[in-house]
């Protein structure tokens, strides 16, 4: 069927639903098994609903369902990818179809990086009025059926909830039932999807007129009260932030103030001035909804996209509270879910462009220190997948080393860790440098809910012990310790810890000899693994009753 399979290639694709009839008649179907997310939402610290401002990203690109609709990937050159997951809290996939089911590749990539994904339920123009009249004015049974289907869809495809966007006027009967519908939908999503969310877009008012308020006020408050949050329109001024903060009270983090990166209409700042809007929003302790950050790709072009993307998110980083990893094992090859080649064990196995966000790895922080350090993605060389992480910087005169913070961690440290690092030094004198890992810790029982960037200094700093060969129990898994090839160096380490919590994982680049000159370095990271030795020694669970379906031989 054309909804589930591309008519040209027969490959499985992601899809949307149009109109009330398609929504109400939706049933799970064996053809759409491909669309069910295979990656559970990874845990994070602090939890999503902690008392701190959040960041929502709303992805809206040329109508949606572009190359990202191909569930098993495509040979797309220079595709759009998003990878600054550590800096955001919620990802919304937006399109103008009635029911936007997020393409499963986005849900997989976001979940792997601890970010929940919302679909969009939208009605607009005169068709929207008719649709709303049919299900809202019809009373509890009619709007209950829509709420039930939306909750079932999120549960079946394993994404995390809905942005609800009613962009048309409503009759008195319809608007009277709207808060009841939102309350019902929110309750059903919460019960069907662990950690599920329903967010309302600032559009219709309590009297049924369509009038964007650019704030939370008494005209739209009853919708905010009926769900998990409000996403405001984009044309706000500072006094509206002040009023919103006052009215929201203890729920100020549930107001996501809209920032249109394309800067349409009368806005404080978009593009590379988005930071002006964000700074103001954070002054009032409010959350932010960054709309269409694909501006970087659409407006500045595909050619230098990765460079421009790092510049864009780097400019906002000061106002984006990050979240930490809180479970082991942590293992990543830094792959973006795209490439110009496919690498395996450092070897270019298959030249040619590819794009598959489901293959995106856990992403690190992307620290930038003006002039001394930049962290970026390198597509020209990788250990595994499509890209490696490139660290470029200088070691200042008289100093011996530079530390690059890759991951913030927040979890009790196991008694013994194994770590594995694969790297490649580039440049004129690679032998002048050494590369190693550093782990920082806190005393046990210290728990912080704030922004990890403003946490107190760690009180333990460890350089794990280098292991010339992996211990026998790990020999098979860490065969790579012997295996650096194609110019890659592999290092295994162990670290024994007592009564403390992990805080940061950093890479240290050091000079072999002290020098009065500054020294530049370029280092590619191919893979990092952090393993709890106790759980690695245990034998993996046996898999039973494997079945294969939907086979298509070409």
Coordinates of C-alpha atoms in Angstrom, one line a residue:
X1 CA 0.0 0.0 0.0
X2 CA 1.3 3.4 -1.0
X3 CA 0.9 4.9 2.5
X4 CA 3.4 2.5 3.9
X5 CA 5.8 1.8 1.0
X6 CA 7.4 4.1 -1.5
X7 CA 5.8 3.6 -4.9
X8 CA 9.1 4.1 -6.8
X9 CA 11.4 1.9 -4.6
X10 CA 9.0 -0.3 -2.6
X11 CA 11.0 0.8 0.6
X12 CA 9.1 1.3 3.8
X13 CA 8.3 5.0 4.6
X14 CA 6.9 7.1 7.4
X15 CA 3.5 8.7 6.9
X16 CA 0.9 11.2 8.2
X17 CA -2.9 11.1 8.4
X18 CA -5.2 13.6 6.7
X19 CA -8.7 14.5 8.0
X20 CA -10.9 13.2 10.8
X21 CA -12.0 10.1 8.9
X22 CA -8.4 8.8 8.5
X23 CA -7.7 9.5 12.2
X24 CA -10.8 7.7 13.5
X25 CA -10.4 4.7 11.2
X26 CA -6.7 4.3 12.0
X27 CA -5.8 0.8 13.3
X28 CA -2.4 -0.8 13.9
X29 CA -1.4 -2.8 10.8
X30 CA 1.4 -5.3 10.1
X31 CA 2.5 -3.0 7.2
X32 CA 3.4 -0.3 9.6
X33 CA 5.6 -2.3 11.9
X34 CA 8.6 -0.5 10.4
X35 CA 7.2 2.8 11.9
X36 CA 7.4 1.6 15.5
X37 CA 10.4 3.1 17.3
X38 CA 13.0 0.5 18.3
X39 CA 14.8 2.8 20.8
X40 CA 13.3 3.4 24.2
X41 CA 13.6 6.9 25.7
X42 CA 17.0 6.9 27.5
X43 CA 17.0 8.2 31.1
X44 CA 18.5 11.6 31.8
X45 CA 19.5 13.8 34.8
X46 CA 18.0 16.0 35.9
X47 CA 14.6 14.6 34.9
X48 CA 12.6 16.5 32.2
X49 CA 10.2 17.9 34.7
X50 CA 12.8 19.4 37.1
X51 CA 12.3 23.0 38.1
X52 CA 14.5 24.7 35.5
X53 CA 13.8 26.3 32.1
X54 CA 13.5 23.9 29.2
X55 CA 14.2 24.1 25.5
X56 CA 11.9 22.7 22.9
X57 CA 12.9 22.5 19.2
X58 CA 10.1 22.5 16.6
X59 CA 11.3 21.1 13.3
X60 CA 9.4 22.5 10.3
X61 CA 11.1 22.0 7.0
X62 CA 9.4 22.3 3.5
X63 CA 6.3 20.5 4.5
X64 CA 8.1 17.6 6.3
X65 CA 8.4 13.9 5.2
X66 CA 11.4 14.6 3.0
X67 CA 14.3 12.1 2.8
X68 CA 13.7 11.5 6.5
X69 CA 10.6 9.4 5.5
X70 CA 12.8 6.5 4.3
X71 CA 12.9 4.3 7.4
X72 CA 15.8 2.3 6.2
X73 CA 17.8 5.3 5.0
X74 CA 18.5 6.7 1.6
X75 CA 21.5 7.8 -0.5
X76 CA 21.0 11.5 0.1
X77 CA 23.9 13.9 -0.3
X78 CA 24.3 16.7 2.3
X79 CA 21.1 15.9 4.2
X80 CA 19.7 17.8 7.2
X81 CA 20.7 16.3 10.6
X82 CA 20.2 17.5 14.1
X83 CA 22.7 16.4 16.8
X84 CA 22.8 19.0 19.6
X85 CA 20.6 16.8 21.7
X86 CA 22.4 17.4 25.0
X87 CA 21.2 21.1 24.8
X88 CA 17.5 20.5 24.2
X89 CA 14.7 18.8 26.1
X90 CA 11.8 18.2 23.7
X91 CA 11.7 17.7 19.9
X92 CA 8.5 18.4 17.9
X93 CA 8.1 17.2 14.3
X94 CA 5.8 19.7 12.6
X95 CA 3.9 19.6 9.3
X96 CA 0.6 21.0 8.1
X97 CA -1.1 17.5 7.8
X98 CA -3.9 16.9 10.3
X99 CA -2.0 14.2 12.2
X100 CA 1.8 14.4 11.9
X101 CA 3.3 11.1 13.1
X102 CA 7.0 11.8 13.6
X103 CA 9.1 9.8 11.1
X104 CA 10.5 6.9 13.2
X105 CA 14.1 7.8 12.4
X106 CA 13.8 11.0 14.4
X107 CA 12.2 9.2 17.3
X108 CA 15.1 6.7 17.4
X109 CA 17.8 9.4 17.3
X110 CA 16.1 11.6 19.9
X111 CA 15.3 8.7 22.3
X112 CA 18.9 7.4 22.1
X113 CA 19.9 10.9 23.3
X114 CA 17.2 11.2 26.1
X115 CA 14.9 13.6 24.2
X116 CA 11.2 12.9 23.9
X117 CA 9.5 13.5 20.5
X118 CA 6.0 14.9 19.9
X119 CA 3.8 14.7 16.8
X120 CA 1.5 17.5 15.8
X121 CA -2.3 17.6 15.6
X122 CA -3.3 20.7 13.6
X123 CA -6.5 22.1 12.1
X124 CA -6.5 25.3 10.0
X125 CA -8.5 27.4 7.5
X126 CA -12.2 26.5 6.7
X127 CA -11.5 22.8 6.5
X128 CA -10.2 23.0 10.1
X129 CA -13.3 24.8 11.2
X130 CA -15.5 22.0 9.8
X131 CA -13.2 19.3 11.3
X132 CA -13.4 21.0 14.8
X133 CA -17.1 21.4 14.5
X134 CA -17.4 17.7 13.8
X135 CA -15.4 16.5 16.8
X136 CA -15.6 19.4 19.3
X137 CA -19.2 20.6 19.0
X138 CA -20.3 16.9 18.9
X139 CA -19.8 16.5 22.7
X140 CA -17.9 14.1 24.9
X141 CA -18.2 11.0 22.8
X142 CA -16.9 12.7 19.7
X143 CA -13.9 14.5 21.2
X144 CA -13.2 11.4 23.4
X145 CA -12.8 9.3 20.3
X146 CA -10.3 11.7 18.8
X147 CA -8.3 11.9 22.1
X148 CA -8.3 8.1 22.4
X149 CA -7.0 7.6 18.8
X150 CA -4.2 10.2 19.3
X151 CA -3.1 8.5 22.5
X152 CA -3.2 5.1 20.8
X153 CA -1.1 6.3 17.9
X154 CA 1.6 7.7 20.2
X155 CA 1.6 4.5 22.2
X156 CA 1.7 2.3 19.1
X157 CA 4.5 4.1 17.3
X158 CA 6.3 4.7 20.7
X159 CA 6.7 8.5 20.5
X160 CA 5.9 10.7 23.4
X161 CA 2.8 12.9 22.8
X162 CA 1.4 15.8 20.9
X163 CA 1.6 19.5 20.1
X164 CA -2.0 20.6 19.5
X165 CA -2.5 23.5 17.1
X166 CA -6.1 24.8 16.4
X167 CA -5.5 27.6 13.9
X168 CA -9.1 28.4 12.9
X169 CA -12.1 30.1 14.6
X170 CA -14.4 27.9 16.7
X171 CA -18.2 28.0 17.3
X172 CA -19.4 28.6 20.9
X173 CA -20.2 24.9 21.3
X174 CA -16.8 23.8 20.0
X175 CA -14.7 26.2 22.1
X176 CA -16.7 25.2 25.2
X177 CA -15.5 21.6 24.8
X178 CA -11.9 22.5 23.8
X179 CA -10.5 22.5 27.4
X180 CA -12.4 19.3 28.1
X181 CA -10.9 17.7 25.0
X182 CA -7.3 18.9 26.0
X183 CA -7.8 17.6 29.6
X184 CA -9.0 14.2 28.2
X185 CA -6.2 13.9 25.7
X186 CA -3.6 14.8 28.3
X187 CA -4.9 12.2 30.7
X188 CA -5.0 9.5 28.0
X189 CA -1.5 10.3 26.8
X190 CA -0.2 10.3 30.4
X191 CA -1.7 6.9 31.0
X192 CA -0.7 5.3 27.6
X193 CA 2.8 6.7 27.3
X194 CA 5.2 6.9 30.3
X195 CA 6.4 10.5 30.5
X196 CA 4.0 11.6 27.8
X197 CA 3.3 15.3 27.1
X198 CA 0.5 17.4 25.5
X199 CA 1.5 21.0 24.6
X200 CA -1.0 23.7 23.4
X201 CA -0.1 26.3 20.7
X202 CA -1.1 29.9 21.4
X203 CA -3.9 30.4 18.8
X204 CA -7.6 30.3 19.6
X205 CA -9.1 32.3 22.6
X206 CA -11.8 31.3 25.1
X207 CA -14.4 33.0 22.9
X208 CA -13.4 31.0 19.8
X209 CA -11.7 33.8 17.9
X210 CA -8.3 33.0 16.3
X211 CA -5.9 35.6 17.7
X212 CA -2.3 34.9 18.6
X213 CA -1.5 36.4 22.0
X214 CA 2.3 36.0 22.2
X215 CA 1.9 35.5 25.9
X216 CA -0.1 33.6 28.6
X217 CA -3.1 35.6 29.7
X218 CA -6.7 35.3 30.9
X219 CA -7.9 34.7 27.2
X220 CA -5.9 31.5 26.7
X221 CA -5.1 30.4 30.3
X222 CA -7.9 27.7 30.4
X223 CA -6.1 25.8 27.6
X224 CA -2.7 26.0 29.5
X225 CA -4.5 24.8 32.7
X226 CA -5.8 21.7 30.8
X227 CA -2.5 20.3 29.5
X228 CA 1.3 20.1 30.1
X229 CA 2.3 23.4 28.5
X230 CA 1.8 26.4 26.3
X231 CA 3.9 27.2 23.2
X232 CA 3.5 30.9 22.5
X233 CA 3.5 32.7 19.2
X234 CA 6.7 34.6 18.2
X235 CA 5.9 38.3 18.1
X236 CA 6.2 39.0 21.8
X237 CA 7.8 42.0 23.6
X238 CA 9.5 42.0 27.0
X239 CA 6.5 43.2 29.0
X240 CA 4.6 40.2 27.7
X241 CA 7.3 37.9 29.2
X242 CA 6.9 39.7 32.5
X243 CA 3.1 39.2 32.5
X244 CA 3.5 35.6 31.5
X245 CA 5.9 34.9 34.3
X246 CA 3.5 36.5 36.8
X247 CA 0.5 34.6 35.6
X248 CA 2.2 31.2 35.2
X249 CA 3.5 31.3 38.8
X250 CA 5.0 28.0 39.8
X251 CA 4.3 26.7 36.2
X252 CA 6.6 29.2 34.5
X253 CA 8.8 26.3 33.1
X254 CA 5.7 25.0 31.3
X255 CA 5.5 28.1 29.1
X256 CA 7.6 27.7 26.0
X257 CA 8.1 31.1 24.5
X258 CA 8.2 30.9 20.7
X259 CA 11.4 32.0 18.8
X260 CA 11.1 31.9 15.0
X261 CA 14.7 31.4 13.7
X262 CA 13.5 32.8 10.3
X263 CA 12.6 36.0 12.2
X264 CA 9.2 36.4 10.4
X265 CA 7.1 39.3 11.7
X266 CA 8.1 41.7 14.5
X267 CA 10.5 39.7 16.6
X268 CA 13.4 40.5 18.9
X269 CA 15.9 38.3 17.0
X270 CA 16.2 35.3 14.7
X271 CA 19.1 33.8 12.7
X272 CA 22.4 34.3 14.4
X273 CA 20.6 36.9 16.6
X274 CA 18.4 34.2 18.1
X275 CA 20.5 34.6 21.2
X276 CA 18.9 38.0 21.8
X277 CA 15.5 36.4 22.1
X278 CA 16.7 33.5 24.2
X279 CA 18.6 35.8 26.7
X280 CA 15.4 37.7 27.4
X281 CA 13.3 34.6 27.8
X282 CA 15.7 33.2 30.3
X283 CA 15.8 36.4 32.3
X284 CA 12.2 35.7 33.2
X285 CA 12.8 32.0 34.0
X286 CA 10.7 30.8 31.1
X287 CA 11.2 27.9 28.7
X288 CA 11.9 28.5 25.0
X289 CA 10.5 26.9 21.8
X290 CA 13.0 27.3 19.0
X291 CA 11.0 27.1 15.8
X292 CA 12.6 26.1 12.4
X293 CA 16.3 25.9 13.4
X294 CA 16.6 24.3 10.0
X295 CA 17.1 27.9 8.9
X296 CA 20.8 27.1 9.1
X297 CA 20.4 24.5 6.4
X298 CA 17.7 26.2 4.3
X299 CA 19.0 29.8 4.4
X300 CA 22.7 29.3 4.6
X301 CA 22.9 26.3 2.3
X302 CA 23.9 22.7 2.5
X303 CA 27.6 23.2 1.7
X304 CA 29.0 24.4 5.1
X305 CA 26.0 23.1 7.1
X306 CA 27.9 21.3 9.9
X307 CA 30.2 24.3 10.5
X308 CA 27.2 26.7 10.5
X309 CA 25.2 24.4 12.7
X310 CA 27.9 24.3 15.3
X311 CA 28.2 28.1 15.1
X312 CA 24.4 28.5 15.6
X313 CA 24.0 26.2 18.6
X314 CA 27.4 27.4 20.0
X315 CA 26.0 31.0 20.1
X316 CA 23.0 29.8 22.2
X317 CA 24.8 27.3 24.5
X318 CA 25.1 29.8 27.4
X319 CA 21.3 29.8 27.7
X320 CA 20.7 26.1 27.1
X321 CA 20.8 24.0 30.3
X322 CA 22.2 20.6 29.3
X323 CA 21.2 17.2 30.5
X324 CA 23.5 14.4 31.7
X325 CA 23.8 10.7 30.9
X326 CA 22.8 8.6 33.9
X327 CA 23.1 5.0 32.8
X328 CA 26.0 2.7 31.7
X329 CA 27.2 1.3 29.3
X330 CA 28.0 4.5 27.4
X331 CA 29.3 3.7 24.0
X332 CA 29.5 5.9 20.9
X333 CA 31.3 6.3 17.6
X334 CA 29.9 9.9 17.2
X335 CA 28.1 9.0 14.0
X336 CA 25.7 11.7 12.9
X337 CA 23.4 9.2 11.0
X338 CA 24.8 10.3 7.7
X339 CA 28.1 10.2 5.7
X340 CA 29.9 10.5 2.5
X341 CA 31.3 6.9 3.1
X342 CA 30.6 4.0 5.5
X343 CA 33.6 3.1 7.7
X344 CA 34.2 -0.1 9.6
X345 CA 37.2 -0.6 11.9
X346 CA 38.8 2.5 10.4
X347 CA 38.5 1.3 6.8
X348 CA 36.3 3.0 4.2
X349 CA 34.1 0.0 3.3
X350 CA 31.6 1.8 1.0
X351 CA 32.1 5.1 -0.7
X352 CA 28.9 7.1 -1.4
X353 CA 26.5 9.3 0.4
X354 CA 24.0 7.9 2.9
X355 CA 21.4 9.2 5.4
X356 CA 19.7 7.3 8.2
X357 CA 19.1 9.1 11.5
X358 CA 18.3 5.7 13.2
X359 CA 22.0 5.0 12.9
X360 CA 22.9 8.2 14.7
X361 CA 25.0 7.6 17.9
X362 CA 24.8 9.1 21.3
X363 CA 26.0 12.7 20.8
X364 CA 28.5 14.5 23.0
X365 CA 28.6 18.1 24.1
X366 CA 30.1 20.3 21.5
X367 CA 32.4 22.6 23.6
X368 CA 33.8 25.8 21.9
X369 CA 36.4 28.0 23.5
X370 CA 37.0 31.0 21.2
X371 CA 40.4 30.7 19.6
X372 CA 41.6 27.8 21.7
X373 CA 39.3 24.8 21.0
X374 CA 36.6 23.7 18.5
X375 CA 34.7 20.5 18.4
X376 CA 33.2 19.4 15.1
X377 CA 32.1 16.4 13.0
X378 CA 34.6 15.0 10.5
X379 CA 33.1 13.1 7.6
X380 CA 36.4 12.4 5.8
X381 CA 37.6 9.7 8.3
X382 CA 35.8 7.6 11.0
X383 CA 36.3 4.4 12.9
X384 CA 32.8 3.2 12.6
X385 CA 29.7 4.7 10.8
X386 CA 29.9 7.9 8.9
X387 CA 31.8 10.4 11.0
X388 CA 34.3 10.9 13.8
X389 CA 34.6 13.8 16.3
X390 CA 37.3 16.3 15.5
X391 CA 39.0 18.2 18.3
X392 CA 41.1 21.2 17.1
X393 CA 42.9 23.6 19.3
X394 CA 46.0 25.0 20.8
X395 CA 47.9 24.3 24.0
X396 CA 48.9 27.8 25.3
X397 CA 52.6 28.7 26.0
X398 CA 53.8 27.2 29.3
X399 CA 50.8 24.9 29.7
X400 CA 51.1 21.2 29.1
X401 CA 47.5 20.1 28.3
X402 CA 44.0 20.9 27.2
X403 CA 40.9 19.1 28.6
X404 CA 37.9 18.7 26.3
X405 CA 34.7 17.8 28.2
X406 CA 32.7 15.3 26.1
X407 CA 29.9 14.1 28.4
X408 CA 28.4 15.2 31.6
X409 CA 27.5 12.2 33.7
X410 CA 25.3 12.0 36.8
X411 CA 25.1 8.5 38.4
X412 CA 26.6 6.6 41.3
X413 CA 30.0 5.2 40.2
X414 CA 30.3 1.4 40.1
X415 CA 33.3 0.0 42.0
X416 CA 35.2 -0.6 38.7
X417 CA 35.0 0.9 35.3
X418 CA 36.5 -0.2 32.0
X419 CA 37.1 2.6 29.4
X420 CA 38.1 2.3 25.8
X421 CA 39.2 5.1 23.5
X422 CA 40.0 5.1 19.8
X423 CA 41.7 8.2 18.4
X424 CA 43.9 9.5 15.6
X425 CA 46.3 12.4 15.8
X426 CA 46.7 14.5 12.7
X427 CA 48.9 17.3 11.7
X428 CA 52.7 17.8 11.1
X429 CA 54.0 16.2 14.3
X430 CA 51.5 13.8 15.8
X431 CA 54.2 12.2 18.0
X432 CA 54.5 15.4 20.0
X433 CA 51.2 14.7 21.8
X434 CA 49.5 12.1 24.0
X435 CA 45.8 11.5 24.3
X436 CA 44.1 10.1 27.4
X437 CA 40.7 10.0 29.3
X438 CA 39.9 11.8 32.5
X439 CA 37.0 11.1 34.8
X440 CA 35.8 13.6 37.4
X441 CA 33.6 12.7 40.4
X442 CA 31.7 14.1 43.4
X443 CA 31.3 12.6 46.9
X444 CA 28.5 10.1 47.0
X445 CA 25.0 11.4 47.9
X446 CA 25.6 14.8 46.3
X447 CA 22.7 15.4 43.9
X448 CA 22.1 18.6 42.0
X449 CA 19.0 19.5 40.0
X450 CA 20.4 22.7 38.5
X451 CA 22.1 23.3 35.2
X452 CA 25.1 21.0 35.1
X453 CA 27.1 24.0 33.7
X454 CA 26.7 25.8 37.1
X455 CA 27.4 22.8 39.3
X456 CA 30.1 23.1 42.0
X457 CA 33.6 22.0 41.0
X458 CA 34.2 18.2 41.1
X459 CA 36.2 17.0 44.1
X460 CA 37.8 14.0 42.5
X461 CA 39.8 13.9 39.3
X462 CA 41.1 10.6 38.0
X463 CA 43.2 9.4 35.1
X464 CA 42.2 5.8 34.5
X465 CA 45.0 3.2 34.6
X466 CA 46.2 2.2 31.1
X467 CA 45.8 -1.5 30.4
X468 CA 48.2 -3.0 27.8
X469 CA 45.7 -5.8 27.2
X470 CA 42.0 -6.1 28.2
X471 CA 41.2 -8.5 31.0
X472 CA 40.1 -12.0 29.9
X473 CA 36.4 -11.4 30.6
X474 CA 36.4 -8.5 28.2
X475 CA 38.9 -9.7 25.6
X476 CA 36.2 -10.5 23.1
X477 CA 34.3 -7.2 23.5
X478 CA 37.4 -5.1 23.6
X479 CA 39.3 -6.8 20.9
X480 CA 39.8 -3.3 19.6
X481 CA 42.3 -2.7 22.3
X482 CA 44.8 -4.6 20.1
X483 CA 43.3 -3.5 17.0
X484 CA 44.0 0.1 16.2
X485 CA 44.4 0.1 12.4
X486 CA 44.4 2.5 9.5
X487 CA 46.2 5.0 11.6
X488 CA 43.9 4.7 14.6
X489 CA 45.3 4.1 18.1
X490 CA 43.3 2.1 20.6
X491 CA 43.6 2.4 24.4
X492 CA 42.0 0.5 27.2
X493 CA 41.8 1.7 30.8
X494 CA 40.4 0.7 34.1
X495 CA 39.4 2.8 37.1
X496 CA 38.4 1.7 40.6
X497 CA 36.3 4.1 42.6
X498 CA 34.6 4.2 46.0
X499 CA 31.5 6.0 47.3
X500 CA 31.3 8.7 44.7
X501 CA 29.2 9.8 41.7
X502 CA 30.5 10.2 38.2
X503 CA 30.4 13.8 36.9
X504 CA 32.4 14.3 33.6
X505 CA 34.2 12.4 31.0
X506 CA 36.9 14.4 29.2
X507 CA 39.7 13.8 26.7
X508 CA 43.0 15.2 27.7
X509 CA 45.5 16.2 24.9
X510 CA 49.0 16.7 26.3
X511 CA 52.4 17.8 25.0
X512 CA 55.2 15.3 25.4
X513 CA 57.6 18.2 26.1
X514 CA 56.9 21.5 27.8
X515 CA 57.2 24.4 25.4
X516 CA 57.3 28.3 25.5
X517 CA 55.4 28.3 22.2
X518 CA 51.7 27.6 21.7
X519 CA 51.2 24.3 19.9
X520 CA 48.3 23.4 17.6
X521 CA 46.8 19.9 17.5
X522 CA 44.1 18.1 15.6
X523 CA 42.7 14.9 17.1
X524 CA 39.9 12.6 15.7
X525 CA 38.0 10.6 18.2
X526 CA 36.6 7.4 16.7
X527 CA 35.0 5.7 19.6
X528 CA 34.6 6.0 23.4
X529 CA 33.2 3.3 25.7
X530 CA 32.6 3.4 29.4
X531 CA 31.5 0.1 30.9
X532 CA 30.6 -1.2 34.4
X533 CA 33.0 -4.2 34.7
X534 CA 30.4 -6.1 36.8
X535 CA 27.7 -6.0 34.2
X536 CA 30.1 -6.7 31.3
X537 CA 31.4 -9.9 32.9
X538 CA 27.8 -11.3 33.1
X539 CA 26.6 -13.5 30.1
X540 CA 24.1 -11.7 27.9
X541 CA 20.4 -13.0 28.0
X542 CA 19.6 -15.6 25.4
X543 CA 17.3 -14.6 22.6
X544 CA 14.4 -17.0 21.7
X545 CA 11.7 -17.3 19.0
X546 CA 13.2 -14.9 16.4
X547 CA 10.9 -14.4 13.4
X548 CA 11.5 -12.4 10.2
X549 CA 8.8 -10.8 8.2
X550 CA 8.3 -8.3 5.3
X551 CA 11.3 -9.8 3.4
X552 CA 12.0 -8.3 0.0
X553 CA 14.9 -9.6 -2.1
X554 CA 16.5 -7.4 -4.7

